[in-house]
Coordinates of C-alpha atoms in Angstrom, one line a residue:
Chain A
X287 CA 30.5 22.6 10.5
X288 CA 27.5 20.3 9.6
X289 CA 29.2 17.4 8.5
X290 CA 30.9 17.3 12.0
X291 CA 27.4 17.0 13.7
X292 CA 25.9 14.3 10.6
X293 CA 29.0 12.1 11.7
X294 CA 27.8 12.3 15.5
X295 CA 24.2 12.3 14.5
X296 CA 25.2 9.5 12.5
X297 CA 27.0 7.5 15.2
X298 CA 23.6 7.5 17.8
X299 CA 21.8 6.8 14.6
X300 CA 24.4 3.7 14.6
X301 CA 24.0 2.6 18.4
X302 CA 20.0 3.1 18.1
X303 CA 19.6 1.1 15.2
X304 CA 22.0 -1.6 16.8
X305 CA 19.8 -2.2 20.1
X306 CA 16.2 -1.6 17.7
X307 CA 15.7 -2.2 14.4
X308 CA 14.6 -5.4 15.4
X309 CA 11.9 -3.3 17.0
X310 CA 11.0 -1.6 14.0
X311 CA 10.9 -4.3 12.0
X312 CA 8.4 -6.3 13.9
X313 CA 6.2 -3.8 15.8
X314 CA 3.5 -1.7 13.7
X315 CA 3.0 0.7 17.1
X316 CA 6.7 1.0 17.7
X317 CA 6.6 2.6 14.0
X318 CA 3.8 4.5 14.3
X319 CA 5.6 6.2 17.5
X320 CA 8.6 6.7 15.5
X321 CA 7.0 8.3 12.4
X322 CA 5.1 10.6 14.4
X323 CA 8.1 12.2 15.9
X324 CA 10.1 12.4 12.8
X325 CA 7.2 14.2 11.5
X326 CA 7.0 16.6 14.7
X327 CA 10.3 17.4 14.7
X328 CA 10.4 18.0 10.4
X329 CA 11.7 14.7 9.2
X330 CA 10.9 12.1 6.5
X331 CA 12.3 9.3 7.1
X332 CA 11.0 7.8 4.3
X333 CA 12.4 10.6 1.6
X334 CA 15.0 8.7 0.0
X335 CA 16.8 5.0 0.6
X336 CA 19.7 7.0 0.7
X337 CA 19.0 8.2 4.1
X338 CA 20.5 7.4 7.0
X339 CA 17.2 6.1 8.9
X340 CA 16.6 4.0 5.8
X341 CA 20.4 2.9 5.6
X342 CA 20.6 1.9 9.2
X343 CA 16.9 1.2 10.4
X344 CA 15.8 -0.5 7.1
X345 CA 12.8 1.5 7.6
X346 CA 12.7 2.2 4.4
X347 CA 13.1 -1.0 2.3
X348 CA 9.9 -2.4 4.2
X349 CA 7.5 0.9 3.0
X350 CA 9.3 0.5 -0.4
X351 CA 8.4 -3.2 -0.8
X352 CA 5.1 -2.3 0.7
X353 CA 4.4 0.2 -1.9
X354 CA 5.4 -2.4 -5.0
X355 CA 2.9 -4.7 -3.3
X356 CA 0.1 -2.2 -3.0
X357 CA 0.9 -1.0 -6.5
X358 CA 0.3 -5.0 -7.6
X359 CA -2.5 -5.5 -5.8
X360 CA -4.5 -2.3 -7.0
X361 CA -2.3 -3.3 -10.8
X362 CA -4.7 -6.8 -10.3
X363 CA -7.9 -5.4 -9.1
X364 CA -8.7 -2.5 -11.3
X365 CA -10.7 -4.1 -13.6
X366 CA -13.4 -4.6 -11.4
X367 CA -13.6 -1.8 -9.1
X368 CA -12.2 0.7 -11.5
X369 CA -9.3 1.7 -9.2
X370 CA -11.3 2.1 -6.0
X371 CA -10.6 -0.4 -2.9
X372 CA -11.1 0.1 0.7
X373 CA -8.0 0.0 2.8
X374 CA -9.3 -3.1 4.4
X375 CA -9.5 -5.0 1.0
X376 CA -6.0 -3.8 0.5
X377 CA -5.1 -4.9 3.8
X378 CA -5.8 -8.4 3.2
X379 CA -4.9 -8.7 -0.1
X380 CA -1.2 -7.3 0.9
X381 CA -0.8 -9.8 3.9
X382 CA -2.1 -12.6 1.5
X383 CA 0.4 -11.6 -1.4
X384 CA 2.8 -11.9 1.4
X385 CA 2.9 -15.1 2.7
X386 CA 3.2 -16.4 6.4
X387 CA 6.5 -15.7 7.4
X388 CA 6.9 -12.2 6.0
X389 CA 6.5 -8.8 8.7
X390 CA 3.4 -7.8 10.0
X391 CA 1.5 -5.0 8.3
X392 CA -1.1 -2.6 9.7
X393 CA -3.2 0.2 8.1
X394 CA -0.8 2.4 9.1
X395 CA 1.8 1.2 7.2
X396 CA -0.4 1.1 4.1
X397 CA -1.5 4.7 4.2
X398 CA 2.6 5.9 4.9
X399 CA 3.5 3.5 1.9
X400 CA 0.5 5.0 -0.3
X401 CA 1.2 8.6 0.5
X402 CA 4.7 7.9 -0.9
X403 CA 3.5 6.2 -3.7
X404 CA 1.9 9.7 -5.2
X405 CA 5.2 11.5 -6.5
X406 CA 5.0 8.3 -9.1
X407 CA 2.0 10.4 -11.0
X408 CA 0.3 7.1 -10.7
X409 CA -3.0 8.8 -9.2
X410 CA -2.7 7.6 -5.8
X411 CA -4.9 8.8 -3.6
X412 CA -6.8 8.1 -0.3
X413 CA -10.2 9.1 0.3
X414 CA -11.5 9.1 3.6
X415 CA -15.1 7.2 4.1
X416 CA -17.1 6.3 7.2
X417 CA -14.6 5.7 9.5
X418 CA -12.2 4.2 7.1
X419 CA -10.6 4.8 3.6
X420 CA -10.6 4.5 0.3
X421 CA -7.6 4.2 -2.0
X422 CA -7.8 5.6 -5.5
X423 CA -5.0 4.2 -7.7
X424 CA -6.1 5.9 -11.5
X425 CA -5.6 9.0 -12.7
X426 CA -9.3 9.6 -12.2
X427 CA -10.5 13.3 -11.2
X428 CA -12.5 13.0 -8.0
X429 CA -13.5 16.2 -6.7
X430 CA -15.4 16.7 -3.5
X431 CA -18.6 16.0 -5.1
X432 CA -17.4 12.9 -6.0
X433 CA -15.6 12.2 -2.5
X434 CA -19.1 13.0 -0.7
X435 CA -21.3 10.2 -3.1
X436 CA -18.7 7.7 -1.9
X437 CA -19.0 8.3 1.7
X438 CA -22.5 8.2 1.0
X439 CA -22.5 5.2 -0.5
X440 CA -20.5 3.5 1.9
X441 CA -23.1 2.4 4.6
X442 CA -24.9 0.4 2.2
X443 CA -22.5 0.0 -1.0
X444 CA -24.7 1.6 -3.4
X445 CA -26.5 5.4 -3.4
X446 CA -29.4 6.4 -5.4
X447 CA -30.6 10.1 -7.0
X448 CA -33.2 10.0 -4.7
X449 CA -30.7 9.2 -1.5
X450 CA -28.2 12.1 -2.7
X451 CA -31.0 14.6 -3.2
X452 CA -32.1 14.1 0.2
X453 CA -29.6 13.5 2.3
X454 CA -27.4 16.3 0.4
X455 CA -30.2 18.7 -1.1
X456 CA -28.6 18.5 -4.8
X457 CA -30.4 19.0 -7.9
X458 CA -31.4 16.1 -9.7
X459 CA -28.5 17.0 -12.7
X460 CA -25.5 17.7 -10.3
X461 CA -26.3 14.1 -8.8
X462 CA -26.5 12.5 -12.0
X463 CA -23.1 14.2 -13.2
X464 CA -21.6 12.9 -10.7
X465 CA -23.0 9.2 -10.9
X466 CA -22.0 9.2 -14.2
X467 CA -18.9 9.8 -14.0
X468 CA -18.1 7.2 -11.3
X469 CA -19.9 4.7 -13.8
X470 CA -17.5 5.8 -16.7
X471 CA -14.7 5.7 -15.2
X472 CA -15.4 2.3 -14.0
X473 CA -16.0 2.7 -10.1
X474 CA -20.0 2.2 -10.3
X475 CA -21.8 -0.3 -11.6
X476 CA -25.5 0.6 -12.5
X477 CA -28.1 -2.0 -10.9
X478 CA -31.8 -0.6 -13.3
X479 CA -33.6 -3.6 -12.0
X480 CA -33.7 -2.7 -7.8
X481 CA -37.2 -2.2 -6.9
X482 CA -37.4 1.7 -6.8
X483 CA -34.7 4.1 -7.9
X484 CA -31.8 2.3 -9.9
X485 CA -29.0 2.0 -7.4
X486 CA -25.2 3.0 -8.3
X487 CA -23.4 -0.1 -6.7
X488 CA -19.3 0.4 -5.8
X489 CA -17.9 -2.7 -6.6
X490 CA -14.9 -1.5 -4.1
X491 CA -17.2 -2.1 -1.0
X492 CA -18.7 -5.5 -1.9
X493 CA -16.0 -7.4 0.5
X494 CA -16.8 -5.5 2.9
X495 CA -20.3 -5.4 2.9
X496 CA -21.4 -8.7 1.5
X497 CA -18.4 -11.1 1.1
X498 CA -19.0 -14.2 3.1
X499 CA -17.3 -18.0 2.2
X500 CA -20.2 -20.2 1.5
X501 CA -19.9 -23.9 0.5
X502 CA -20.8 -25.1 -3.2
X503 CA -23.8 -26.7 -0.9
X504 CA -25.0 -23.8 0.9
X505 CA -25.0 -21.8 -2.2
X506 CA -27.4 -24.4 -3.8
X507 CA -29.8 -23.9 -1.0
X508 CA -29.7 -20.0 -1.5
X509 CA -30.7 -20.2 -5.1
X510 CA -34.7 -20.2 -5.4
Chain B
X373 CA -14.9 -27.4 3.3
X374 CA -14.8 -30.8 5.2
X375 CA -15.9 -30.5 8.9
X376 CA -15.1 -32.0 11.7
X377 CA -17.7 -31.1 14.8
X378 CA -16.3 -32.1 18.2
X379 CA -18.8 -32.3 20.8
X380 CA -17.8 -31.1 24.2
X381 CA -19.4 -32.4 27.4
X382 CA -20.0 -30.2 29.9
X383 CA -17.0 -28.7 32.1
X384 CA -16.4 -30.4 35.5
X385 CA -16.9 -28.6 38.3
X386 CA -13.0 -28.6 39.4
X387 CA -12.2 -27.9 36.0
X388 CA -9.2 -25.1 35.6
X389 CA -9.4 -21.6 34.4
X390 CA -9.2 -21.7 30.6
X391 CA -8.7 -19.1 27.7
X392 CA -12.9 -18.2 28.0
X393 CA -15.1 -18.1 31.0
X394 CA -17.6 -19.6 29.3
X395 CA -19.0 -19.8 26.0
X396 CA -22.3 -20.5 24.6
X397 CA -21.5 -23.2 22.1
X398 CA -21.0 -26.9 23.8
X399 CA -18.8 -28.1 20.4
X400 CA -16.2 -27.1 18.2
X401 CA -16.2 -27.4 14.3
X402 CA -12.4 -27.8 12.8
X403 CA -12.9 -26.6 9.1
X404 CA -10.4 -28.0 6.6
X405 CA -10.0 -25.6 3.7
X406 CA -7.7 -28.1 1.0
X407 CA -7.2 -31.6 2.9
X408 CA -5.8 -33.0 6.2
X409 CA -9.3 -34.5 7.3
X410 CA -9.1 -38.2 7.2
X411 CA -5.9 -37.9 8.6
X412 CA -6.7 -36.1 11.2
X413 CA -9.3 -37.5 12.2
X414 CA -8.0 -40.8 12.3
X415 CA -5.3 -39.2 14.9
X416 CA -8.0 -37.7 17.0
X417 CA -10.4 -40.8 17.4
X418 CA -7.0 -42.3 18.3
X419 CA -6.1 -40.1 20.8
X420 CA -9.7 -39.4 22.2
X421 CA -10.2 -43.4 23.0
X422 CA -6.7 -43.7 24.5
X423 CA -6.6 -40.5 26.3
X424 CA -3.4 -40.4 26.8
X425 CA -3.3 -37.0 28.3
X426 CA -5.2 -38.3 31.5
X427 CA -2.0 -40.8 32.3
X428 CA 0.9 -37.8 32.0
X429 CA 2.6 -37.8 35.5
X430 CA 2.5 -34.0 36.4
X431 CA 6.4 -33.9 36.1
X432 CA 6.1 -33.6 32.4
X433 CA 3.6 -31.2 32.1
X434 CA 4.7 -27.6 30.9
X435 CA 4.7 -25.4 33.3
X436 CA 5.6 -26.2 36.6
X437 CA 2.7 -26.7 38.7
X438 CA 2.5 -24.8 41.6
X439 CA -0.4 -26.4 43.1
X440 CA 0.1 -29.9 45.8
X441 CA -3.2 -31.5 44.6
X442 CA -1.9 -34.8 44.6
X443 CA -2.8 -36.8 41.8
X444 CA -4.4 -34.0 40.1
X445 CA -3.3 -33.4 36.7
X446 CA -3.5 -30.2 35.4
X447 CA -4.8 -29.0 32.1
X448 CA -1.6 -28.0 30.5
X449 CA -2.3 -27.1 26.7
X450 CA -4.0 -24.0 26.8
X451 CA -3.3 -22.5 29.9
X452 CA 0.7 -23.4 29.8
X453 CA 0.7 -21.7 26.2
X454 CA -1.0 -18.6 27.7
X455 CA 1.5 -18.1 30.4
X456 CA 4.3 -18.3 28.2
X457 CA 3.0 -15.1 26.0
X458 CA 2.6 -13.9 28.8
X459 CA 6.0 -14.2 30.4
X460 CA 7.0 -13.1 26.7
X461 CA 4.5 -10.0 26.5
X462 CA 6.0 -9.0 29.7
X463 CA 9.6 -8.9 28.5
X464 CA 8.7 -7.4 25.3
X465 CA 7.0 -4.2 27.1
X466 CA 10.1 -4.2 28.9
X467 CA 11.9 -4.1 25.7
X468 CA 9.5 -1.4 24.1
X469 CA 9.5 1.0 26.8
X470 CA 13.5 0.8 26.7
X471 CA 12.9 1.6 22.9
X472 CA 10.6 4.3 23.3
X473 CA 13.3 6.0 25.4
X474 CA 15.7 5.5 23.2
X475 CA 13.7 7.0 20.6
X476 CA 13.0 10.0 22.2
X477 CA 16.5 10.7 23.1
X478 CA 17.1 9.9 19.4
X479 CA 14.6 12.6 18.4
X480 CA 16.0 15.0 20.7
X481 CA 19.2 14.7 18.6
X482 CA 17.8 15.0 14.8
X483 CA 15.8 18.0 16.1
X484 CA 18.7 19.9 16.5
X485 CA 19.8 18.5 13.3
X486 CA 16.6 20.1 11.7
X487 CA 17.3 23.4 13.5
X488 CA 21.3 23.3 12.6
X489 CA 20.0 22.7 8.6
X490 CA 17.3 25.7 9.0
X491 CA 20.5 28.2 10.3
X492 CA 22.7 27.3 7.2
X493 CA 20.1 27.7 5.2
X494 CA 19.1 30.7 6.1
X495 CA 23.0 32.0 6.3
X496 CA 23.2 30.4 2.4
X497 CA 20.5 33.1 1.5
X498 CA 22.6 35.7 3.1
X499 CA 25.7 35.1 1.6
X500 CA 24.1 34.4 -2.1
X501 CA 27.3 34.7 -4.4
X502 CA 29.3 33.8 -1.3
X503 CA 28.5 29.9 -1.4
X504 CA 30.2 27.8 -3.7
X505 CA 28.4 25.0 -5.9
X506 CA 30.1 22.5 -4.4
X507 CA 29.0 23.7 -0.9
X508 CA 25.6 23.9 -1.9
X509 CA 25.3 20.4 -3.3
X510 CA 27.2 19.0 -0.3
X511 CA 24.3 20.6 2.5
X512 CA 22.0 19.5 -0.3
X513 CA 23.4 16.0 0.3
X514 CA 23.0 16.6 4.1
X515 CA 19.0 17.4 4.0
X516 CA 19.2 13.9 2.0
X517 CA 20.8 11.9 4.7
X518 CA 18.7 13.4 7.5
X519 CA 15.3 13.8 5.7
X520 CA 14.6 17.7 6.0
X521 CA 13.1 19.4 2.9
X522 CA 15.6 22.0 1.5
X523 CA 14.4 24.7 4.0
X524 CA 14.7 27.2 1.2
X525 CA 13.8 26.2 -2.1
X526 CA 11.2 23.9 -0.5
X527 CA 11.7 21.7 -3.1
X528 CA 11.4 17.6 -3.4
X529 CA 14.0 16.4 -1.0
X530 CA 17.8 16.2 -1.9
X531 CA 17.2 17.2 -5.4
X532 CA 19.8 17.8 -7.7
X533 CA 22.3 15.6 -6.0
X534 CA 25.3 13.5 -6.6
X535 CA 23.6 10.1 -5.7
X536 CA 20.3 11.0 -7.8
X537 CA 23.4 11.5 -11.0
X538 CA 24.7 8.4 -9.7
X539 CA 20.8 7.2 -10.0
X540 CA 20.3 8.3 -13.1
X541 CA 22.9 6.8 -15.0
X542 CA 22.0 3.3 -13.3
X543 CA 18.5 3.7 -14.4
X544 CA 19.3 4.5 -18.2
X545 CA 21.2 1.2 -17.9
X546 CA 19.1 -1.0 -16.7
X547 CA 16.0 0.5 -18.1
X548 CA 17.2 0.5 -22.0
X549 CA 16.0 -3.5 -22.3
X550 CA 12.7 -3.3 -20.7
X551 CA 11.8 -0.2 -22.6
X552 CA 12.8 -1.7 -25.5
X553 CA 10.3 -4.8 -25.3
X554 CA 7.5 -2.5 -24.3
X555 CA 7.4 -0.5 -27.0
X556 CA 9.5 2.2 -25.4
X557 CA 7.5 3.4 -22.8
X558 CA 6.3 2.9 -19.3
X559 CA 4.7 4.5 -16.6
X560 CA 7.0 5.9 -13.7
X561 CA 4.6 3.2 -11.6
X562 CA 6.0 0.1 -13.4
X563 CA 9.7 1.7 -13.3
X564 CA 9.1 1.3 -10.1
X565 CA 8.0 -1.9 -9.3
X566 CA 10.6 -3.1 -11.8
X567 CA 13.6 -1.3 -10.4
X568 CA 12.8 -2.9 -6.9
X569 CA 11.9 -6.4 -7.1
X570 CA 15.1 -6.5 -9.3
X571 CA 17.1 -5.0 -6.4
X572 CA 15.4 -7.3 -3.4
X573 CA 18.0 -5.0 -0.9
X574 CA 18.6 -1.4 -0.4
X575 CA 15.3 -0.2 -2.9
X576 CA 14.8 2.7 -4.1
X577 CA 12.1 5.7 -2.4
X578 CA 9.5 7.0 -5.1
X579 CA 11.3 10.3 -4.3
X580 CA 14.5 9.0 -5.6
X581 CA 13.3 7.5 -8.8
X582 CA 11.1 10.9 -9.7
X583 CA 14.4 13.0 -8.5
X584 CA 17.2 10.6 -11.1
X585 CA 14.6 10.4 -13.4
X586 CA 13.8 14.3 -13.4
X587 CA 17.8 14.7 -14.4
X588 CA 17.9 12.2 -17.4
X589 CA 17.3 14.7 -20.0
X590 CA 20.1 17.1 -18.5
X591 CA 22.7 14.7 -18.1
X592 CA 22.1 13.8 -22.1
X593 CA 20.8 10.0 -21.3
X594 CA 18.9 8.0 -23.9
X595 CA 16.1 7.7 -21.5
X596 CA 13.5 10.9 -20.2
X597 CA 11.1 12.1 -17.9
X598 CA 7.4 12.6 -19.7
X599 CA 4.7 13.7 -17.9
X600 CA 1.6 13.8 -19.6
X601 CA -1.6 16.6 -18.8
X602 CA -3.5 13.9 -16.6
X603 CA -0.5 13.7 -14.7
X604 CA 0.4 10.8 -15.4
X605 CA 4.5 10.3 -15.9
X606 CA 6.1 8.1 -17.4
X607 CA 10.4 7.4 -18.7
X608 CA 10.7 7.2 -23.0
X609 CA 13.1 6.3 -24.8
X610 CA 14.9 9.1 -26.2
X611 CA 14.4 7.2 -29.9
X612 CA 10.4 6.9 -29.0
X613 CA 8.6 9.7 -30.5
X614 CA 5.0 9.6 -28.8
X615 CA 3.6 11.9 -31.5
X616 CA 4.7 9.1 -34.3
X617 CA 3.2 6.7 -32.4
X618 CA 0.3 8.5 -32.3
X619 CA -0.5 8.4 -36.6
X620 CA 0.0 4.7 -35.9
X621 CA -3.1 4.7 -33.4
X622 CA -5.1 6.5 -35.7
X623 CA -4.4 3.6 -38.1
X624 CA -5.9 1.2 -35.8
X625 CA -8.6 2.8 -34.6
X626 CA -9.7 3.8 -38.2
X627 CA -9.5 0.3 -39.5
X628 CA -11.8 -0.7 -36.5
X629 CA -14.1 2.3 -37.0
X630 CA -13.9 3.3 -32.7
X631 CA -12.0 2.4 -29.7
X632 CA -12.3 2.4 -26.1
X633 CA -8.8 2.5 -24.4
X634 CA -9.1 -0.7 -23.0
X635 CA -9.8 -2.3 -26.2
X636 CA -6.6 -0.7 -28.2
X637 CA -4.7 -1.7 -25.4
X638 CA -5.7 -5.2 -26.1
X639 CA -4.8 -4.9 -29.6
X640 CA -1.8 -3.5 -29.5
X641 CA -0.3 -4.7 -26.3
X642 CA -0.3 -2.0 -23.9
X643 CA -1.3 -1.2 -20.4
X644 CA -4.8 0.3 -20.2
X645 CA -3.1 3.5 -18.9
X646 CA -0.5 4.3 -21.3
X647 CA -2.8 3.1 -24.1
X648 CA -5.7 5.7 -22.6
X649 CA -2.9 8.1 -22.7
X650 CA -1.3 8.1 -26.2
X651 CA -5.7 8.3 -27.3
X652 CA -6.0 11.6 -25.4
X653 CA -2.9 13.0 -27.1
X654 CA -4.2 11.4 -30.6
X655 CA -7.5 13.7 -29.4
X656 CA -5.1 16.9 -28.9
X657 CA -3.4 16.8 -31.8
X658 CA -6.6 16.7 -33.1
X659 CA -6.7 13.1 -34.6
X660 CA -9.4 11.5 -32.9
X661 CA -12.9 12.2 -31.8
X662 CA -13.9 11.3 -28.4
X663 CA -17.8 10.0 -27.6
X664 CA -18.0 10.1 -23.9
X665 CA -20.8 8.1 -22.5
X666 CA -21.7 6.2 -19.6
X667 CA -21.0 3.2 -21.6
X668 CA -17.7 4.6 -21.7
X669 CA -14.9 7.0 -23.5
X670 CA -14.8 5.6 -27.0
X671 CA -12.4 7.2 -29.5
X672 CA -13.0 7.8 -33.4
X673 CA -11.0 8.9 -36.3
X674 CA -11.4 13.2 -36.0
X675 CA -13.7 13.2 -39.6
X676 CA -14.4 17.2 -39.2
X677 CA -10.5 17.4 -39.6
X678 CA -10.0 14.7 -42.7
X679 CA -13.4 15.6 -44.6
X680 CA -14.1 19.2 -44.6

């Protein structure tokens, strides 16, 4: 009875993916619009490369590749930022690792790629921040205590004790847990010599808060 | 970099509509990351004394001009590469919205797909003894095809299959070598990676992997499943024995008094992950010693346990 309505299913899958996969291929919005029906309607497209949307739309080799790319990327950068990068950083680092004549990406097809990538047991996670996100790729336990320091932390790229006690109302100790355990596991680096309170720095949001390209020259000049 | 500042005059008054209305910088600086400079220069002094542009009958210009200013001739660069994406943009909405259509009629289809899957299901509960294995994995192969979780056990898509067997057995093939040069183990994250760049064409999903790899052990292949209390998981050889490994580490770290898990992955040649891994279960087993600072987790040999 089912395998009747799979062939026919099948066969519109056929014609669709005759007249569009092109579409799919090269337009992030056209996939966005196609993932969010399959989800309304109860669908993953992206289940298994045995499917028939991944068979016949390629849709999923390109979130496949995406996710060994990501994986890579995070693989490369972990030693500084202790397995926290914004999405953006990701972004650009993906498109780079690319090359010019692969498909475009967008965010969206990062975050679909990443939320595939967590079955592996790798620690994937994304953390949402200001506006944006954060992708975790360690096994690291980040509760919501630690989720709320890093949106806190994101405006400026570092957060002090005196910052999180006011702005949140924790003790002194439950802010300092939590600080601590960011710096262990490699996420914060600890800056004692800021005038004031030390500051807890995430290496993850320097690109985005303070990378610029300078010249050797201009860099001269900025050194007192 | 090497620059290159071109210094515009101002527009003319019967200048044609550009890219910007106006803008408040009256130069342009051409940045040259690697090299290209001299050349380039060279070509644009060249160009900029002869002017070459200014002598182009309006015939040859790209786009045909609609305009009968005799003698006139229009700025063609910009402006003829703008209404080309534009004739192009045009086309491709006309394209998309086709698409979108499409898709929803598409939709409309698997939806009743969804619903067909959800009514067998439900009449596979009723009939319990009724249904044959073979049925069973053949809807089970269905959900695979269209993408719907197993409506009743809810379970990781399309488990249990034929093509995860299929899977399986590939995997324990290709995988022996690999694991055999590192040590015989890896995380399910560098299986991954692995698996696909090897195949370049019809990769594999992260469900799939987890799903072939989750039947190893049953189907009595040299390779299994592990997955450790952090969560992490990772494929062993079925000749690796993890707690063996483990008096090994001890070795190490008591010939170098402590440990972090980056350093004895350094030493012995492992990723940082599996390497923080086989310390925690040296810790468990009540081996080691953990001194957890902010300076980091460093691991000694467990001395309550050796000299009591």
């Amino acid at each position: 009875q089912m395998s009747k309505q799979l062939d026919m299913f099948k066969t519109n899958l056929e014609e669709f993916a005759s007249k569009h996969k092109q579409e799919i291929r090269k337009n992030p919005q056209f996939r966005v619009q196609f993932q969010d029906m399959c989800a309304t309607i109860g669908v993953d497209p992206l289940a298994s490369g045995k499917g028939f949307w991944s068979e016949m739309l390629g849709v999923g080799d390109f979130y496949y590749e995406l996710g060994v790319q990501i994986i890579e990327v995070c693989l490369a950068l972990k030693h500084r930022n202790g397995g926290l990068i914004t999405l953006e950083e990701l972004h650009q680092q993906v498109l780079k690792g690319r090359g010019k004549f692969a498909q475009d990406v967008s965010q969206d097809d990062l975050l679909r790629a990443i939320k595939k990538l967590k079955v592996l047991g790798n620690g994937f996670g994304i953390i949402p921040v200001g506006g944006t996100y954060l992708i975790q790729s360690v096994p690291a336990e980040l509760n919501m205590d630690h989720t709320v320091i890093l949106q806190l932390a994101e405006k400026k790229g570092y957060v002090t004790v005196g910052e999180i006690k006011s702005s949140l109302k924790w003790e002194t100790e439950r802010a300092k847990q939590v600080l601590e355990h960011l710096l262990k596991e490699g996420m914060a680096w600890l800056d004692t010599q800021a005038a004031g309170d030390p500051q807890y720095w995430l290496p993850a949001l320097f690109t985005e808060l303070y990378s610029q390209e300078i010249t050797p020259e201009e860099a001269k000049e900025a050194i007192p | 970099s090497a620059k290159i500042v071109v210094h515009l005059h101002p527009a003319s008054s019967n200048k044609e509509p550009g890219p910007f209305q106006s803008s408040k910088y009256s130069y342009i600086k051409l940045s040259f990351k690697e090299h290209g400079q001299i050349e380039f220069y060279r070509r644009l002094s060249e160009e900029i004394t002869q002017r070459r542009w200014e002598n182009l009958p309006a015939a040859q210009t790209m786009q045909v001009n609609k305009s009968p200013q005799a003698g006139r001739i229009r700025a063609v660069g910009i402006v003829g590469i703008e209404r080309k994406l534009e004739e192009k943009r045009k086309e491709t909405d006309k394209n998309i919205s086709e698409a979108f259509e499409d898709l929803s009629k598409l939709m409309d289809k698997a939806k009743e797909m969804v619903e067909l899957s959800k009514s067998i299901a439900n009449k596979i509960k009723e009939k319990q003894g009724d249904i044959t294995e073979d049925e069973t994995v053949r809807f089970k192969s269905y959900l695979l095809s269209m993408g719907i979780a197993n409506p009743v056990t809810r379970e990781t898509y399309g488990s249990g299959t034929h093509y995860h067997m299929q899977l399986a057995k590939q995997l324990a093939g290709i995988l022996q070598a690999p694991l055999e040069e590192r040590g015989g183990i890896m995380s399910l994250t560098e299986v991954y990676c692995l698996v696909n760049r090897a195949r370049g064409l019809e990769l594999l999903s992260p469900e799939d992997l987890v799903n072939a790899c989750k039947m190893l052990e049953s189907l009595k292949l040299p390779l299994r499943l592990r997955v450790f209390d952090s969560g992490v998981m990772v494929i062993e050889l079925q000749s690796h024995n993890e707690e063996e490994m483990v008096a090994s580490a001890l070795e190490t770290v008591s010939e170098k008094g402590s440990l972090t898990a980056d350093e004895f992955a350094k030493l012995v040649g492992m990723s940082v992950l599996l390497a923080k891994e086989r310390l925690l279960l040296a810790e468990k087993m009540g081996h080691l010693c953990r001194d957890d600072s902010v300076e980091g987790l460093r691991f000694y040999p467990n001395l309550f346990m050796t000299q009591s």
